[in-house]
mmCIF file of C-alpha atoms in Angstrom:
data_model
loop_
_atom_site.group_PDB
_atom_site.id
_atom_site.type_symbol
_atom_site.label_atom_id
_atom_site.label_comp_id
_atom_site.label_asym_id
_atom_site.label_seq_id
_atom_site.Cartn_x
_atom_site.Cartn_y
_atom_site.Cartn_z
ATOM 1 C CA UNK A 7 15.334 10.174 -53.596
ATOM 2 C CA UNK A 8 12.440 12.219 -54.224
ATOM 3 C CA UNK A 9 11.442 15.064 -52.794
ATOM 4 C CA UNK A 10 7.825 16.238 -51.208
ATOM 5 C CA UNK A 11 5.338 16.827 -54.436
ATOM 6 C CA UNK A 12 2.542 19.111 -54.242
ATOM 7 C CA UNK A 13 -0.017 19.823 -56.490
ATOM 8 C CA UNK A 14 -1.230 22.400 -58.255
ATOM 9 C CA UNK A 15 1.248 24.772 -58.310
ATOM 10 C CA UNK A 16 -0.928 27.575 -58.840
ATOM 11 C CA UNK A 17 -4.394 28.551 -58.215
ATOM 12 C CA UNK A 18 -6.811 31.484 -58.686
ATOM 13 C CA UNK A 19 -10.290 31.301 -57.350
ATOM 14 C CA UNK A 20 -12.978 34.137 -56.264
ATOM 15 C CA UNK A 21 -13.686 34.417 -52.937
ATOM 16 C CA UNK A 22 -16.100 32.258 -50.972
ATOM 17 C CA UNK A 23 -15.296 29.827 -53.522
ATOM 18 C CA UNK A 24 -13.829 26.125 -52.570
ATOM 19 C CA UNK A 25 -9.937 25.000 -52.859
ATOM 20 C CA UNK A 26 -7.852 21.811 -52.481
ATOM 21 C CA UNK A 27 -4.491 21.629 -52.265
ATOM 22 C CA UNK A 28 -2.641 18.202 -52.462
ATOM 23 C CA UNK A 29 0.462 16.906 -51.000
ATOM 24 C CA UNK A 30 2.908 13.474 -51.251
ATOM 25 C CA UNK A 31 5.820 14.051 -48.607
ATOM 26 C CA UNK A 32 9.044 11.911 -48.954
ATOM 27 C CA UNK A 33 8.548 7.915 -48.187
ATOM 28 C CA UNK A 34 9.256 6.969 -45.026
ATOM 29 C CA UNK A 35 8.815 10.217 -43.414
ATOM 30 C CA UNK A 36 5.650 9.875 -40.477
ATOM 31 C CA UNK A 37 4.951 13.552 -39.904
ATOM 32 C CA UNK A 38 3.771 15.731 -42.372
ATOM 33 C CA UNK A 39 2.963 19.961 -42.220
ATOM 34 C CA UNK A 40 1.283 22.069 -44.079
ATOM 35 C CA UNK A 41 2.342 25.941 -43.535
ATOM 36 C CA UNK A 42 1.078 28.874 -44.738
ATOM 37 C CA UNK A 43 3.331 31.316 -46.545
ATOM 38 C CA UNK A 44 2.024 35.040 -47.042
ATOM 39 C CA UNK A 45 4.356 37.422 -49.140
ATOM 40 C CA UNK A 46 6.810 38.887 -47.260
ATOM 41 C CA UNK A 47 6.742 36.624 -44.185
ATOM 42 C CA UNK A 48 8.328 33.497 -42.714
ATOM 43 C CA UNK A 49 6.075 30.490 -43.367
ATOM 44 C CA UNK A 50 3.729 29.750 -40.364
ATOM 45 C CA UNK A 51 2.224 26.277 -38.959
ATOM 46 C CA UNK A 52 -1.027 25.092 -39.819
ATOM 47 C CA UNK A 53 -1.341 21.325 -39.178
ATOM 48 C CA UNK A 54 1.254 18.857 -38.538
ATOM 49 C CA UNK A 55 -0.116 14.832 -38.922
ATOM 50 C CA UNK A 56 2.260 11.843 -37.135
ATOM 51 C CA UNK A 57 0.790 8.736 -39.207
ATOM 52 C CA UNK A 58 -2.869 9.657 -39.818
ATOM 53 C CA UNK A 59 -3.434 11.781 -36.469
ATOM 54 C CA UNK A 60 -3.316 15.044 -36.119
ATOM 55 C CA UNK A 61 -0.829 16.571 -33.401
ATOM 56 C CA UNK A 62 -1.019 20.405 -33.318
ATOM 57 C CA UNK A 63 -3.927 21.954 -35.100
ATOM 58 C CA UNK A 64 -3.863 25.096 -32.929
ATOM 59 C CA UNK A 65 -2.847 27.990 -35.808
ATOM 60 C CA UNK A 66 -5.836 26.360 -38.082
ATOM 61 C CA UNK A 67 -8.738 28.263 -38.744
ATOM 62 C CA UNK A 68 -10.988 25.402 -38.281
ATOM 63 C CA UNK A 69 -14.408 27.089 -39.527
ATOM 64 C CA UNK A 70 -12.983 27.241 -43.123
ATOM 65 C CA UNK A 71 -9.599 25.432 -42.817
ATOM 66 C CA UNK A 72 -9.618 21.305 -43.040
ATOM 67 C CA UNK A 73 -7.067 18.640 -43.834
ATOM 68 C CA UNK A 74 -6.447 15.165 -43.734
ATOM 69 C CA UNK A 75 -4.245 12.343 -44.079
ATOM 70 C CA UNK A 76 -6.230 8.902 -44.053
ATOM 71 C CA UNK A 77 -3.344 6.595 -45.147
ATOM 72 C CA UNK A 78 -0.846 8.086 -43.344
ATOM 73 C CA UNK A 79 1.239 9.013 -46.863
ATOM 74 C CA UNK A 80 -0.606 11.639 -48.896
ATOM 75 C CA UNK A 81 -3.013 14.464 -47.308
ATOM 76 C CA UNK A 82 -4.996 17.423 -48.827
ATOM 77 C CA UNK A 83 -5.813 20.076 -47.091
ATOM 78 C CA UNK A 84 -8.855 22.357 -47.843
ATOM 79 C CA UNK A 85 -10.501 26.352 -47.988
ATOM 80 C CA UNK A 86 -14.167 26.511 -47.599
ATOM 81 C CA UNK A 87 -15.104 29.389 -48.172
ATOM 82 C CA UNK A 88 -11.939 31.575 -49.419
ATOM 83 C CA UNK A 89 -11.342 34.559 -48.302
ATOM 84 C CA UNK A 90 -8.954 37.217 -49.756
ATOM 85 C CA UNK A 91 -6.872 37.387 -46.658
ATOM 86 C CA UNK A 92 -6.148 33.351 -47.880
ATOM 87 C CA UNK A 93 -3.973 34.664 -50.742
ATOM 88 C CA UNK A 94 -0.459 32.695 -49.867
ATOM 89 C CA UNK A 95 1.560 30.360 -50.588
ATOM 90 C CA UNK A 96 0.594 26.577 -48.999
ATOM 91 C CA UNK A 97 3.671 24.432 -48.624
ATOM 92 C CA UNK A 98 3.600 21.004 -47.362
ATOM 93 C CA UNK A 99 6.690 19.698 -45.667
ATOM 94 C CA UNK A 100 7.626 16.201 -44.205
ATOM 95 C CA UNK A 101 10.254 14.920 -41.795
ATOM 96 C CA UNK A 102 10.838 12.073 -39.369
ATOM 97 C CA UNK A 103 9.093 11.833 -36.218
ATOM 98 C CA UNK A 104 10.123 14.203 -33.839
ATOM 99 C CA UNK A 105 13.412 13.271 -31.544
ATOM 100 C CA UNK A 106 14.821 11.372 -34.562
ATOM 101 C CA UNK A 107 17.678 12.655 -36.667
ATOM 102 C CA UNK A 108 17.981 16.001 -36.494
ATOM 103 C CA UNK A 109 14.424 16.956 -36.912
ATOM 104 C CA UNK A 110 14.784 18.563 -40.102
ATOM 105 C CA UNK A 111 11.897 19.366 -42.350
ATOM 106 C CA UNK A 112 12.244 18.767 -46.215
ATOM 107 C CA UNK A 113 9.564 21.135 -48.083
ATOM 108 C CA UNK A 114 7.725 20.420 -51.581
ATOM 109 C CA UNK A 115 7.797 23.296 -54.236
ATOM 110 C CA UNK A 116 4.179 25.470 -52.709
ATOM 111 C CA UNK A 117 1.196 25.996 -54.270
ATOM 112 C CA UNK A 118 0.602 29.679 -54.679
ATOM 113 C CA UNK A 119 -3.098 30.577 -54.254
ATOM 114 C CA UNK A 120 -4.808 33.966 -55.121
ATOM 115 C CA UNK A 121 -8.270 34.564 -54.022
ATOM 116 C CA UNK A 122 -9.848 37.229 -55.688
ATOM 117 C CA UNK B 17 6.219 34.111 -27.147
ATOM 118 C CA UNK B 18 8.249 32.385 -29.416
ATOM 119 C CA UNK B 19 9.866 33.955 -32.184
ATOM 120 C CA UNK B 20 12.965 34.973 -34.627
ATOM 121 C CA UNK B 21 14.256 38.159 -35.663
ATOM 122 C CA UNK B 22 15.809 38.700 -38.367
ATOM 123 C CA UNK B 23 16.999 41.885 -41.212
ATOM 124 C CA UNK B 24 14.676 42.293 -44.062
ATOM 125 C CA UNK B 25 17.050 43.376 -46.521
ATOM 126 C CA UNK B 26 21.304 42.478 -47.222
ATOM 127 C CA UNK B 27 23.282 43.703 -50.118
ATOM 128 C CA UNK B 28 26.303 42.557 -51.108
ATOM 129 C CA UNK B 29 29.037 42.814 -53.882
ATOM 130 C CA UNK B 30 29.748 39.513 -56.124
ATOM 131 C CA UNK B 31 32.627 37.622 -54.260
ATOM 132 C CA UNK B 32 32.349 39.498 -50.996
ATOM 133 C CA UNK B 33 31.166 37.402 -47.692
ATOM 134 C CA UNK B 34 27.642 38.020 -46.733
ATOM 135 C CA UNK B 35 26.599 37.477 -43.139
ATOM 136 C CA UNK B 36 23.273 37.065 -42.229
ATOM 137 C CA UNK B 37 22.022 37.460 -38.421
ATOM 138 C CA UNK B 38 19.150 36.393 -36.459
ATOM 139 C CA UNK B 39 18.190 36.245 -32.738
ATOM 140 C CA UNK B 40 15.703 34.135 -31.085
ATOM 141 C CA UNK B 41 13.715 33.484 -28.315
ATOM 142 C CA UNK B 42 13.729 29.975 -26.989
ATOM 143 C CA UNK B 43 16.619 28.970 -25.377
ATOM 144 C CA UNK B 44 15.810 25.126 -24.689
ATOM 145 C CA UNK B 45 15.814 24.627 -28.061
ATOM 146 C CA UNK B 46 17.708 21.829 -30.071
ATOM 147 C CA UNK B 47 18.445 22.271 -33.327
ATOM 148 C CA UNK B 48 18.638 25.674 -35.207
ATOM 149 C CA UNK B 49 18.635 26.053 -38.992
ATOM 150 C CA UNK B 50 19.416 27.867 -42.117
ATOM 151 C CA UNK B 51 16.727 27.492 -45.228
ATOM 152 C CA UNK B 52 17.191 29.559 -48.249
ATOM 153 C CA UNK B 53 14.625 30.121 -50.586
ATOM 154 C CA UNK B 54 14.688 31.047 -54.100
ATOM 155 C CA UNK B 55 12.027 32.819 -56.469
ATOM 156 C CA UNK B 56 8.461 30.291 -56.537
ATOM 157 C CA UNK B 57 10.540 27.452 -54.636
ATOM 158 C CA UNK B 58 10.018 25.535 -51.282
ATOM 159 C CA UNK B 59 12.080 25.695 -48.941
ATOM 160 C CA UNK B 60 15.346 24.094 -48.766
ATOM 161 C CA UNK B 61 17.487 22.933 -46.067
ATOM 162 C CA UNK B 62 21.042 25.034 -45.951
ATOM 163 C CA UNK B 63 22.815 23.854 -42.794
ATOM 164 C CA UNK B 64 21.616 23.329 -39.142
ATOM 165 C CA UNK B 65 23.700 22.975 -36.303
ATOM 166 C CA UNK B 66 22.889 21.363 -32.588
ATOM 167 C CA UNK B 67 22.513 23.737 -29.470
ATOM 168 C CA UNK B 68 25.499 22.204 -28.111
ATOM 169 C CA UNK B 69 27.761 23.757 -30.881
ATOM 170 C CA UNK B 70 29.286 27.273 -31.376
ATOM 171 C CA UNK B 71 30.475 27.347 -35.256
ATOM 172 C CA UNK B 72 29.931 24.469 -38.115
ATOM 173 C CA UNK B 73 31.688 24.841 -41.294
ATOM 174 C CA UNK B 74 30.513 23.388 -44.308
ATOM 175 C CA UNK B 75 32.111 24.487 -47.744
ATOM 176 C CA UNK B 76 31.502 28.073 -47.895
ATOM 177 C CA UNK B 77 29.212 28.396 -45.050
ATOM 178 C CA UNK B 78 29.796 29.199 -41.993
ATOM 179 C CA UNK B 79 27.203 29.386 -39.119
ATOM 180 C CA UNK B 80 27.978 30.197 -35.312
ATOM 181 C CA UNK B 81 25.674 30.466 -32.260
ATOM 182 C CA UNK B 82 25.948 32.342 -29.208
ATOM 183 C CA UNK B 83 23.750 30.496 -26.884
ATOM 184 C CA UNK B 84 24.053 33.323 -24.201
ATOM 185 C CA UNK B 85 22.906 35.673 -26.577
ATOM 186 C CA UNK B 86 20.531 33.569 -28.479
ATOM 187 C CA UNK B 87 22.328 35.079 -31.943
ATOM 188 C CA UNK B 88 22.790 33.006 -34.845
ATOM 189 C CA UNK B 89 24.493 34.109 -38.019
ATOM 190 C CA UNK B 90 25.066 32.874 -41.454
ATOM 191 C CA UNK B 91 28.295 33.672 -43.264
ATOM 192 C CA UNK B 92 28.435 32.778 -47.022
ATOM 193 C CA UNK B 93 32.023 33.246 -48.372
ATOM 194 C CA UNK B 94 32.454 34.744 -51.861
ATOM 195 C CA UNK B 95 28.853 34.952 -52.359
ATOM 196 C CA UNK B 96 27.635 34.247 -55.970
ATOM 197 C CA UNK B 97 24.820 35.516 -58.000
ATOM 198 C CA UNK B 98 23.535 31.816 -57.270
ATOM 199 C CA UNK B 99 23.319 32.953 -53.948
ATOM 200 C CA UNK B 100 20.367 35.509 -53.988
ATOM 201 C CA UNK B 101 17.209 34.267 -52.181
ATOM 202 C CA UNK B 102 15.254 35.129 -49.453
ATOM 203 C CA UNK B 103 17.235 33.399 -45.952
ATOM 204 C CA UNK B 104 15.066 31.862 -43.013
ATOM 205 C CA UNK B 105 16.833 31.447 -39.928
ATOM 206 C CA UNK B 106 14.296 29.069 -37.591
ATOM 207 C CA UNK B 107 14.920 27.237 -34.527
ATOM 208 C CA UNK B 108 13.236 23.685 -33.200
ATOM 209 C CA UNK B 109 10.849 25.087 -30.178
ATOM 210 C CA UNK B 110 9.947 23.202 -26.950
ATOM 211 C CA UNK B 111 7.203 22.979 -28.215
ATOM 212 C CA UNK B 112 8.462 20.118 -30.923
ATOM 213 C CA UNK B 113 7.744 22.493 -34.123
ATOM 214 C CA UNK B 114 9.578 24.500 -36.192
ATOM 215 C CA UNK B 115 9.586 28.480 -35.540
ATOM 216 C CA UNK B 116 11.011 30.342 -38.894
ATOM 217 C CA UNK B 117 11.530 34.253 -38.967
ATOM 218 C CA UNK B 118 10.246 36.504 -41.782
ATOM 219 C CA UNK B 119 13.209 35.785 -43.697
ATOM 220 C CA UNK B 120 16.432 38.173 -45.278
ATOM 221 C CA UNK B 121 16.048 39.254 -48.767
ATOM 222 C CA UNK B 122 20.272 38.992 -50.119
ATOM 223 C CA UNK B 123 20.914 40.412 -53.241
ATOM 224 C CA UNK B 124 24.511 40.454 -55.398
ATOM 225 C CA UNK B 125 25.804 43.547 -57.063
ATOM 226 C CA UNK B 126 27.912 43.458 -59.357
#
């Protein structure tokens, strides 16, 4: 079976320039995440999509931070403008919808970004 | 709020048992896992066990949960270079996501 894919694995960009990161989670799997993973800490929530809608956005910083997931398979999430304090890595994770199975989350590889 | 604690830093010597702790806040929660993370990889999925459980054994690891105490551990037996990574103990919140700690760096000695 395969696993989540993300792409690109790596990025370097100046600040206040623009970003996209790109994600394909496992097939079958509803709800998607994307999480933000600075060095040194655990990874923390940015988005997570059920089918094409969004349900928790809270932990987004929505004047630079967008994503989306039109199909309900594949989503992208962007950086407009980058800032320094972006430098992370972005992984993408997908899973069941919540209440089934066990609720476990099956993450793709990151994409390490560095904004200077 | 909600959130995990755990060490930053284990080392161990080559065929010892590591154990790796963690305590967290929400005690409604269902399901509480073990990801391990190695250098420029994703996450991936170690073991999880259910709230309703106290130990689950699976090949060499071992993980128990003291509900009372909201403590979960890890114990890898005769840990293996293999085994160095970065450990994430996380727990499924009431609030239907996924809370992870900062992570315990384990390294081997030889």
């Amino acid at each position: 079976e395969a696993g989540v894919a993300q792409s690109p694995r790596y990025k370097i960009i100046e600040k206040r320039q623009s970003v996209a990161f790109w994600c394909n989670p496992i097939s079958g799997h509803a709800t998607l995440y994307w999480y933000q993973q600075i060095l040194g800490q655990g990874p923390k929530l940015l988005i997570q999509f059920q089918n094409n809608g969004v349900v928790d956005d809270s932990q987004l910083p929505k004047d630079r931070f967008s994503a989306e997931r039109l199909k309900g398979v594949d989503s992208t999430l962007k950086i407009q403008p980058a800032k320094l304090e972006d430098s992370a890595v972005y992984l993408c994770a997908s899973s069941f919808p919540p209440g089934l199975s066990t609720d476990t989350q099956y993450f793709g590889p990151g994409t390490r970004l560095t904004v200077l | 709020g909600e959130d995990v604690e755990q060490s930053l830093f284990l080392s161990v010597r080559e065929g010892d048992s590591s154990v790796i702790n963690c305590t967290y806040t929400d005690s409604s929660s269902t399901y509480l896992y073990w990801y391990k993370q190695e250098p420029g990889a994703g996450l991936q999925l170690l073991t999880y066990i259910f709230s309703n459980m106290d130990m689950k054994q699976d090949q060499r690891l071992t993980v128990l949960l003291n509900k009372k105490d909201k403590h979960l551990s890890l114990r890898i037996a005769d840990t293996q270079t293999g085994d160095s990574a970065i450990y994430f103990c996380a727990f499924y919140s009431s609030a239907s996501k996924i809370i992870f700690g900062s992570g315990t760096r384990l390294s081997i000695r030889p």
